[in-house]
Amino acid sequence: MLAFVLRRILQAAIVMLAVGLIAFSLFRFVGDPVVFMLGQDATPEDRARMTEMLGLDQPFYVQYWDYLARAVRGEFGMSLRQLRPVSTLMVERLPATLELSFVAALFALAVGIPMGVYTALRRNSWLSTVFLTVSLIGVSLPTFLIGILLILVFAVQLGWLPSFGRGETVAIGWWTTGLLTTSGLKALILPAITLGLFQMTLIMRLVRSEMLEVLRTDYIKFARARGLSDRAVHFGHALKNTLVPVITITGLQLGAIIAFAIITETVFQWPGMGLLFIQSVTFADVPVMGAYLMLIALFFVIINLVVDLLYYAVDPRLRIDRAAAAGH
Amino acid sequence: MKRFALAAALLAATLIAVPPADAKTFRWASQGDILTMDPHSQNEALNNGVLADVYETLVTRDKQLKVVPLLAVSWTQPKPTVWRFVLRKDVKFHDGTPFTADDVVFSMQRAQAPSSNFQIYTQGIDKVRKVDDYTVEIETKGPNPVLLDQLTELRIMSKAWAEKNKVTAPQNFIQKEETYSARNANGTGPYMLKSRETDVRTVFVANPNWWGKREGNVTEVIYTPVKSDATRVAALLSGELDFVLDPPPQDIARLKSGGKIKILEGNENRTIFLGMDQHRDELLYSDVKGKNPFKDLRVRQAVYYAIDEAAIQKNVMRGLALPTGSIVAPQVRGYSKELDKRLPHDSAKAKQLLAEAGYPNGFEVTLDCPNNRYINDERICQAVAGMLAQVGIRVKLNAMPRATYFPKIQKFDTSMYLLGWGVPTFDALYSLQSLARTVGPGGDGNFNLGRYSNPQMDARVERIKTETDRAVRDRIIGEALAIHNQDVAHVPLHHQVIPWAMKANVDAVHRADNRVTMNWVTVK
C-alpha cells in the first residue's frame, strides 16, 4: 500500500515538473511584459535595464530553475502587472473560484440527477424530449455564448440579476464569501448555471443510460416480482446502483470545472483565479501565469490521486493484481 | 449659558453631519484595471488619467488642452535654463498635512529614481531646489521648450507620508514586499481613494477640503474593470454602469439607436500610419532579393497612392476616424492644416510609379500588425493588404497581440508595419523626435522602426528641441513636417476617433488623450 502511494506521489511530482517546464517554454511566445511596464516611450536602455532586473534575458530553463528554486522556499515572486506577491493574489482569488466551482457542481448534481432519472423512467413523455433537447444545447453551445445569452435575458431584458461581478462579500478570516449576502447570492446564479450547464447535461445523460441499464437487470425484475412499490424499486434499488459511476465522474469533473472557470469568470468578470490568469496573459505577467498553471496542475493531480487511492481501497482486484505482479 | 452651549453644539453637529444635498455616484468601466496607485510607477494611459484626479501636478491642461496653473500659481524664467514656480498656498494633502516646496522637490526626485517609469517626463531636468516654502526652481540641462508639458505628468505626493510609509522610491520589482503606495494614495486632488480591490473595484470619494472649484457633481466614483466586451455593454444597458470608456466599435450604432445610451465621440491625438524599412539593403520579409524597394521614393509613393483611406474610414472604422496626410494630429502644437493633405487614391498612378521603379509586376512583402492595440488594427491591415494587392504589391499579413508585436518591431525586425502614435506632451517634437529623427541615443528615433534618415530632418529636430522662440519653433516644425511628407517617411492613414458610451443622464468632457476627468463629470 505504502509503495503504491509513494509511486503515485512520485508520478504526480513528475507531472507537475513537466507542466511547469512546458509552461515556461511557452511563456516566451506570450510576449514581453517590459513593454507594458515602461510604456511605449521608454528608451532601449531602460528596457534593457528592466529586462535584466527581472531576469527575462535568461533562457527559459534558467528562468524555470530559478522559479522552482524559489517556489520550493514558498516564494512565487511578484506580479509584474499588480506589483504584489503572487501568493497573496492567489489566496485572494482562490475563494471566488472555489465557491463558484462548488456551487456549479452542486447545481449540476441537483438538477442533472432528477432529470436523468425522469428521462430514464418516462422515456417517451414530451418532457423527456424537452430535457434531452435542452441537454443537447448545453453540450453543443460554447460556454461564453451561454453566459452572454443569460446576461442578455436576465440582466438586460428582465433586470433581475447583475451582469457582472461577485456582489458584496463577507470576509471570514482570509476567506471571502458571497454566500452570506443577497447581492452575493444573486451574482452567483448566472455564472454558476453557465459553468455547471455542461456538467449537468453530462450527469443527466450518464444517469439516464445507467438507469436504463440497471432497470433491465434481473434483480430489478425480482424486486418488482416481490411486489415492491415503483418508488422503492426506482429510488431504493435502481438509482442507488447508478450513483457509483456518477460520483466518480463528478469528482473527476470537479478539476475540469475549476480549470474551465476561466471562460465563465471572464464573461462575468468574476474575480477568481481564471480571470486573474486571463488578465495576466494579456500583460505577459509570467510569475502569475506560472503559479496559476502549477496550481491547476496540482488540483488535477490531487483529485486523481485521491480517486486512485479510493479505487485501491474499494476494489480488491487492484491489490491482488499488484501482489501478483510483484511476485513475477 | 448652558442653553447657548447646547445650541452651539447642535448647530456644529448639523453643520458637520449634514450629508451632501444630493450624493451622486458615478460607476464606470473599461477593459483593464488601474494598475497601481503609485504616481511614479506605471506610465500607462488609464493609470495616468485616474491618478490625475487624486494626485495633482504643478501645471495641468484645461478642456482645450492648454497648459494652465494647478499647484503652481505662476512661473517665470529668470534664465533660459532656470524656471521658478510660485506654489499655491493653503493646499492640504488628503491626510491633512500642508503642501509645501519640500513635497515638490521630493516628488521630482522620486520621479527621477532608477525604479521610476516616468523618466521620459523628467528628461532634461537637472536640479530641483527649494527657494522658500512656496517657491521652487527647476534647472534644466539646456533650454527646454517642452518643460511645462512634461510637468503635466509629474504628480506631487507628500514627502512626510512617503517617508512614514517607506515609499520614498517607486516600486522596485525585485523586492518581495508590496509597496504601500501601490494600494494607498495621498495626494492633493479633488478625489480621495476610499477602497481598492484590484481587478474588482476601486472607489473614490470627493475630497471635502479640496482647494479648487468643483465643475462636476460626483461625490463617489466606482471604477470596475470588465474584461469581456459583451458584458461591459450589457452592464451599461442594464444600468449597472453609468459610463464605458471603450465600447466595442461594432456596437456603437446599436447603442445609439436605443435612446438610453449617449455616445460622445472625440478626436484622439493618436495617428495611425504605416512604416517601411528604409535602411536595410535587402528586406527581411520580401521576395525582392539584393535590393530594398522601399528605399525608392517612388515605391513609397506608390504605397501611398494605392491606399483608399476614405474606404477604410467608411467600411473598417465606420466613421470613427479622421483621414489625414499629417503625422501629427490637429491638437498637437506645430500641426499645420496646409501640410495635412493626403496623396489622392490613384491605383493607376501607383502602378505607373512601381513600373518606373522597376517593379512592373509588383513584389511580395510581409506587413506586421498588432491585433489588440488600436481600434480595428488588424482589420485596417487586412484592408491595406487588399488595396496594395490591386497595384501588385502582394502583402502577407502577420497579425499578433501587442505583447509580442512591440518587442518584435522594436528590434527593427520588420519590413512593413502599422503603428499608432499618441502625443502626451501635445507637442510635435514628441512625434518628430521618436518617429523621424535618425536612430540615436536619448530617445532619438526610438520608434523610427523603418530607420528613415535624412540630415535635413535631423538638423530641424535638433533645433526644435532647444528653440524657445515660439514663432521660430513653429516654423521649423512646419519645415520638418513638410520634409516628412515629401520623403513619405511614413504613410499616414487617420487619427483615431474615440467613442465613449454613457447613460443619457451623464455629462463628461472628452479629452484628446482619452482621459476621463472625474471632476468634469456631471450625473443628472
Tab-separated table of N, CA and C in Angstrom, chain B residues 146-230:
chain	number	residue	atom	x	y	z
B	146	VAL	N	9.670	72.248	-23.862
B	146	VAL	CA	8.508	71.423	-23.509
B	146	VAL	C	8.462	71.077	-22.015
B	147	LEU	N	9.200	71.836	-21.191
B	147	LEU	CA	9.221	71.517	-19.757
B	147	LEU	C	7.805	71.532	-19.162
B	148	LEU	N	7.016	72.548	-19.503
B	148	LEU	CA	5.672	72.643	-18.920
B	148	LEU	C	4.827	71.432	-19.321
B	149	ASP	N	4.992	70.973	-20.562
B	149	ASP	CA	4.248	69.785	-20.997
B	149	ASP	C	4.652	68.565	-20.178
B	150	GLN	N	5.962	68.476	-19.918
B	150	GLN	CA	6.435	67.343	-19.109
B	150	GLN	C	5.845	67.402	-17.701
B	151	LEU	N	5.747	68.627	-17.160
B	151	LEU	CA	5.281	68.771	-15.777
B	151	LEU	C	3.813	68.377	-15.609
B	152	THR	N	3.057	68.325	-16.707
B	152	THR	CA	1.651	67.937	-16.556
B	152	THR	C	1.515	66.469	-16.153
B	153	GLU	N	2.608	65.695	-16.260
B	153	GLU	CA	2.530	64.279	-15.884
B	153	GLU	C	3.326	63.949	-14.624
B	154	LEU	N	3.952	64.949	-14.026
B	154	LEU	CA	4.770	64.669	-12.841
B	154	LEU	C	3.958	65.004	-11.588
B	155	ARG	N	3.389	63.960	-10.996
B	155	ARG	CA	2.448	64.156	-9.900
B	155	ARG	C	3.162	64.318	-8.560
B	156	ILE	N	2.553	65.149	-7.711
B	156	ILE	CA	3.189	65.523	-6.443
B	156	ILE	C	2.589	64.712	-5.305
B	157	MET	N	3.452	64.039	-4.553
B	157	MET	CA	2.977	63.333	-3.381
B	157	MET	C	3.616	63.909	-2.132
B	158	SER	N	3.075	63.555	-0.975
B	158	SER	CA	3.533	64.142	0.285
B	158	SER	C	4.829	63.482	0.724
B	159	LYS	N	5.808	64.312	1.014
B	159	LYS	CA	7.107	63.785	1.446
B	159	LYS	C	6.958	63.078	2.793
B	160	ALA	N	6.259	63.730	3.717
B	160	ALA	CA	6.116	63.163	5.056
B	160	ALA	C	5.417	61.805	4.997
B	161	TRP	N	4.376	61.735	4.200
B	161	TRP	CA	3.597	60.488	4.077
B	161	TRP	C	4.460	59.387	3.473
B	162	ALA	N	5.228	59.748	2.443
B	162	ALA	CA	6.088	58.766	1.778
B	162	ALA	C	7.152	58.240	2.737
B	163	GLU	N	7.693	59.152	3.559
B	163	GLU	CA	8.726	58.703	4.492
B	163	GLU	C	8.137	57.814	5.570
B	164	LYS	N	6.957	58.203	6.045
B	164	LYS	CA	6.303	57.429	7.098
B	164	LYS	C	6.002	56.007	6.619
B	165	ASN	N	5.605	55.884	5.365
B	165	ASN	CA	5.204	54.567	4.851
B	165	ASN	C	6.299	53.884	4.040
B	166	LYS	N	7.504	54.407	4.130
B	166	LYS	CA	8.670	53.807	3.468
B	166	LYS	C	8.449	53.632	1.965
B	167	VAL	N	7.952	54.663	1.321
B	167	VAL	CA	7.765	54.580	-0.131
B	167	VAL	C	8.464	55.759	-0.803
B	168	THR	N	9.671	56.073	-0.327
B	168	THR	CA	10.383	57.215	-0.898
B	168	THR	C	10.888	56.916	-2.303
B	169	ALA	N	10.902	55.652	-2.705
B	169	ALA	CA	11.222	55.314	-4.090
B	169	ALA	C	10.014	54.593	-4.674
B	170	PRO	N	9.787	54.746	-5.995
B	170	PRO	CA	8.680	53.996	-6.603
B	170	PRO	C	8.942	52.498	-6.493
B	171	GLN	N	7.916	51.723	-6.801
B	171	GLN	CA	8.013	50.266	-6.736
B	171	GLN	C	9.301	49.731	-7.333
B	172	ASN	N	9.951	48.893	-6.566
B	172	ASN	CA	11.093	48.175	-7.098
B	172	ASN	C	10.642	46.737	-7.357
B	173	PHE	N	10.879	46.268	-8.572
B	173	PHE	CA	10.287	44.983	-8.953
B	173	PHE	C	10.951	43.793	-8.283
B	174	ILE	N	12.148	43.978	-7.788
B	174	ILE	CA	12.834	42.818	-7.225
B	174	ILE	C	12.449	42.594	-5.776
B	175	GLN	N	12.022	43.644	-5.108
B	175	GLN	CA	11.733	43.448	-3.693
B	175	GLN	C	10.514	42.550	-3.528
B	176	LYS	N	10.415	41.932	-2.362
B	176	LYS	CA	9.392	40.912	-2.210
B	176	LYS	C	8.131	41.433	-1.531
B	177	GLU	N	8.213	42.620	-0.982
B	177	GLU	CA	7.055	43.163	-0.298
B	177	GLU	C	6.246	44.031	-1.246
B	178	GLU	N	4.966	44.105	-0.999
B	178	GLU	CA	4.156	45.039	-1.755
B	178	GLU	C	4.442	46.449	-1.247
B	179	THR	N	4.593	47.390	-2.169
B	179	THR	CA	4.830	48.766	-1.775
B	179	THR	C	3.526	49.382	-1.272
B	180	TYR	N	3.625	50.122	-0.178
B	180	TYR	CA	2.428	50.702	0.439
B	180	TYR	C	1.684	51.600	-0.546
B	181	SER	N	2.444	52.364	-1.337
B	181	SER	CA	1.815	53.335	-2.236
B	181	SER	C	1.111	52.688	-3.426
B	182	ALA	N	1.266	51.363	-3.592
B	182	ALA	CA	0.596	50.715	-4.722
B	182	ALA	C	-0.907	50.627	-4.498
B	183	ARG	N	-1.322	50.547	-3.222
B	183	ARG	CA	-2.758	50.434	-2.966
B	183	ARG	C	-3.275	51.508	-2.013
B	184	ASN	N	-2.438	52.518	-1.752
B	184	ASN	CA	-2.874	53.630	-0.923
B	184	ASN	C	-2.444	54.899	-1.627
B	185	ALA	N	-3.188	55.964	-1.414
B	185	ALA	CA	-2.855	57.196	-2.109
B	185	ALA	C	-3.066	58.371	-1.172
B	186	ASN	N	-2.251	59.391	-1.355
B	186	ASN	CA	-2.387	60.599	-0.557
B	186	ASN	C	-1.925	61.781	-1.392
B	187	GLY	N	-2.820	62.330	-2.159
B	187	GLY	CA	-2.478	63.477	-2.990
B	187	GLY	C	-3.203	64.714	-2.513
B	188	THR	N	-3.290	65.711	-3.395
B	188	THR	CA	-3.998	66.937	-3.039
B	188	THR	C	-5.253	67.097	-3.887
B	189	GLY	N	-5.578	66.107	-4.712
B	189	GLY	CA	-6.595	66.248	-5.740
B	189	GLY	C	-8.033	66.217	-5.254
B	190	PRO	N	-8.977	66.432	-6.166
B	190	PRO	CA	-10.398	66.521	-5.822
B	190	PRO	C	-11.016	65.190	-5.377
B	191	TYR	N	-10.349	64.086	-5.652
B	191	TYR	CA	-10.898	62.796	-5.228
B	191	TYR	C	-9.888	62.027	-4.377
B	192	MET	N	-10.419	61.354	-3.350
B	192	MET	CA	-9.569	60.576	-2.447
B	192	MET	C	-9.872	59.096	-2.659
B	193	LEU	N	-8.840	58.288	-2.572
B	193	LEU	CA	-9.029	56.845	-2.689
B	193	LEU	C	-9.719	56.346	-1.429
B	194	LYS	N	-10.842	55.658	-1.594
B	194	LYS	CA	-11.554	55.138	-0.425
B	194	LYS	C	-11.235	53.663	-0.230
B	195	SER	N	-11.338	52.880	-1.305
B	195	SER	CA	-11.001	51.472	-1.169
B	195	SER	C	-10.518	50.956	-2.501
B	196	ARG	N	-9.691	49.949	-2.438
B	196	ARG	CA	-9.173	49.381	-3.673
B	196	ARG	C	-9.089	47.874	-3.561
B	197	GLU	N	-9.871	47.181	-4.385
B	197	GLU	CA	-9.729	45.732	-4.521
B	197	GLU	C	-9.284	45.536	-5.957
B	198	THR	N	-8.057	45.101	-6.158
B	198	THR	CA	-7.537	45.014	-7.521
B	198	THR	C	-8.386	44.072	-8.354
B	199	ASP	N	-8.663	44.475	-9.578
B	199	ASP	CA	-9.455	43.740	-10.549
B	199	ASP	C	-10.922	43.627	-10.159
B	200	VAL	N	-11.334	44.166	-9.030
B	200	VAL	CA	-12.743	44.079	-8.647
B	200	VAL	C	-13.360	45.477	-8.685
B	201	ARG	N	-12.958	46.341	-7.748
B	201	ARG	CA	-13.440	47.713	-7.829
B	201	ARG	C	-12.524	48.655	-7.059
B	202	THR	N	-12.483	49.874	-7.526
B	202	THR	CA	-11.734	50.915	-6.857
B	202	THR	C	-12.705	52.068	-6.621
B	203	VAL	N	-12.774	52.523	-5.373
B	203	VAL	CA	-13.762	53.538	-5.023
B	203	VAL	C	-13.052	54.828	-4.610
B	204	PHE	N	-13.516	55.941	-5.150
B	204	PHE	CA	-13.005	57.252	-4.789
B	204	PHE	C	-14.157	58.078	-4.216
B	205	VAL	N	-13.839	58.941	-3.265
B	205	VAL	CA	-14.866	59.879	-2.777
B	205	VAL	C	-14.348	61.294	-2.960
B	206	ALA	N	-15.267	62.219	-3.083
B	206	ALA	CA	-14.890	63.616	-3.268
B	206	ALA	C	-14.143	64.106	-2.038
B	207	ASN	N	-13.104	64.875	-2.255
B	207	ASN	CA	-12.298	65.437	-1.176
B	207	ASN	C	-12.993	66.701	-0.670
B	208	PRO	N	-13.555	66.674	0.556
B	208	PRO	CA	-14.342	67.833	1.015
B	208	PRO	C	-13.475	69.069	1.229
B	209	ASN	N	-12.179	68.861	1.425
B	209	ASN	CA	-11.300	70.005	1.718
B	209	ASN	C	-10.491	70.441	0.507
B	210	TRP	N	-10.934	70.038	-0.666
B	210	TRP	CA	-10.171	70.387	-1.861
B	210	TRP	C	-10.186	71.898	-2.059
B	211	TRP	N	-9.045	72.434	-2.508
B	211	TRP	CA	-8.898	73.879	-2.651
B	211	TRP	C	-9.596	74.422	-3.892
B	212	GLY	N	-9.789	73.556	-4.902
B	212	GLY	CA	-10.214	74.050	-6.216
B	212	GLY	C	-11.715	74.173	-6.368
B	213	LYS	N	-12.127	74.477	-7.579
B	213	LYS	CA	-13.539	74.691	-7.864
B	213	LYS	C	-14.098	73.438	-8.518
B	214	ARG	N	-15.174	72.917	-7.943
B	214	ARG	CA	-15.793	71.721	-8.475
B	214	ARG	C	-16.608	72.033	-9.723
B	215	GLU	N	-16.375	71.305	-10.783
B	215	GLU	CA	-17.129	71.557	-12.012
B	215	GLU	C	-18.169	70.473	-12.261
B	216	GLY	N	-17.963	69.316	-11.677
B	216	GLY	CA	-18.955	68.250	-11.801
B	216	GLY	C	-19.710	68.126	-10.492
B	217	ASN	N	-20.517	67.099	-10.347
B	217	ASN	CA	-21.282	66.950	-9.097
B	217	ASN	C	-21.147	65.556	-8.511
B	218	VAL	N	-20.114	64.832	-8.920
B	218	VAL	CA	-19.989	63.444	-8.489
B	218	VAL	C	-19.342	63.380	-7.107
B	219	THR	N	-19.992	62.681	-6.171
B	219	THR	CA	-19.441	62.575	-4.825
B	219	THR	C	-18.738	61.245	-4.604
B	220	GLU	N	-19.082	60.247	-5.416
B	220	GLU	CA	-18.430	58.943	-5.270
B	220	GLU	C	-18.188	58.367	-6.665
B	221	VAL	N	-17.001	57.852	-6.871
B	221	VAL	CA	-16.661	57.266	-8.167
B	221	VAL	C	-16.308	55.805	-7.938
B	222	ILE	N	-16.933	54.914	-8.691
B	222	ILE	CA	-16.591	53.486	-8.579
B	222	ILE	C	-16.079	53.031	-9.933
B	223	TYR	N	-14.847	52.610	-9.968
B	223	TYR	CA	-14.284	52.087	-11.208
B	223	TYR	C	-14.242	50.561	-11.144
B	224	THR	N	-14.780	49.904	-12.161
B	224	THR	CA	-14.761	48.442	-12.226
B	224	THR	C	-14.181	48.021	-13.565
B	225	PRO	N	-13.159	47.201	-13.578
B	225	PRO	CA	-12.741	46.660	-14.863
B	225	PRO	C	-13.713	45.563	-15.288
B	226	VAL	N	-14.143	45.583	-16.554
B	226	VAL	CA	-14.956	44.483	-17.079
B	226	VAL	C	-14.304	44.044	-18.383
B	227	LYS	N	-13.709	42.869	-18.352
B	227	LYS	CA	-12.861	42.436	-19.447
B	227	LYS	C	-13.645	42.135	-20.730
B	228	SER	N	-14.769	41.450	-20.577
B	228	SER	CA	-15.499	40.997	-21.767
B	228	SER	C	-16.288	42.151	-22.381
B	229	ASP	N	-16.093	42.382	-23.694
B	229	ASP	CA	-16.785	43.474	-24.387
B	229	ASP	C	-18.296	43.371	-24.222
B	230	ALA	N	-18.822	42.180	-24.463
B	230	ALA	CA	-20.275	41.990	-24.446
B	230	ALA	C	-20.840	42.289	-23.057
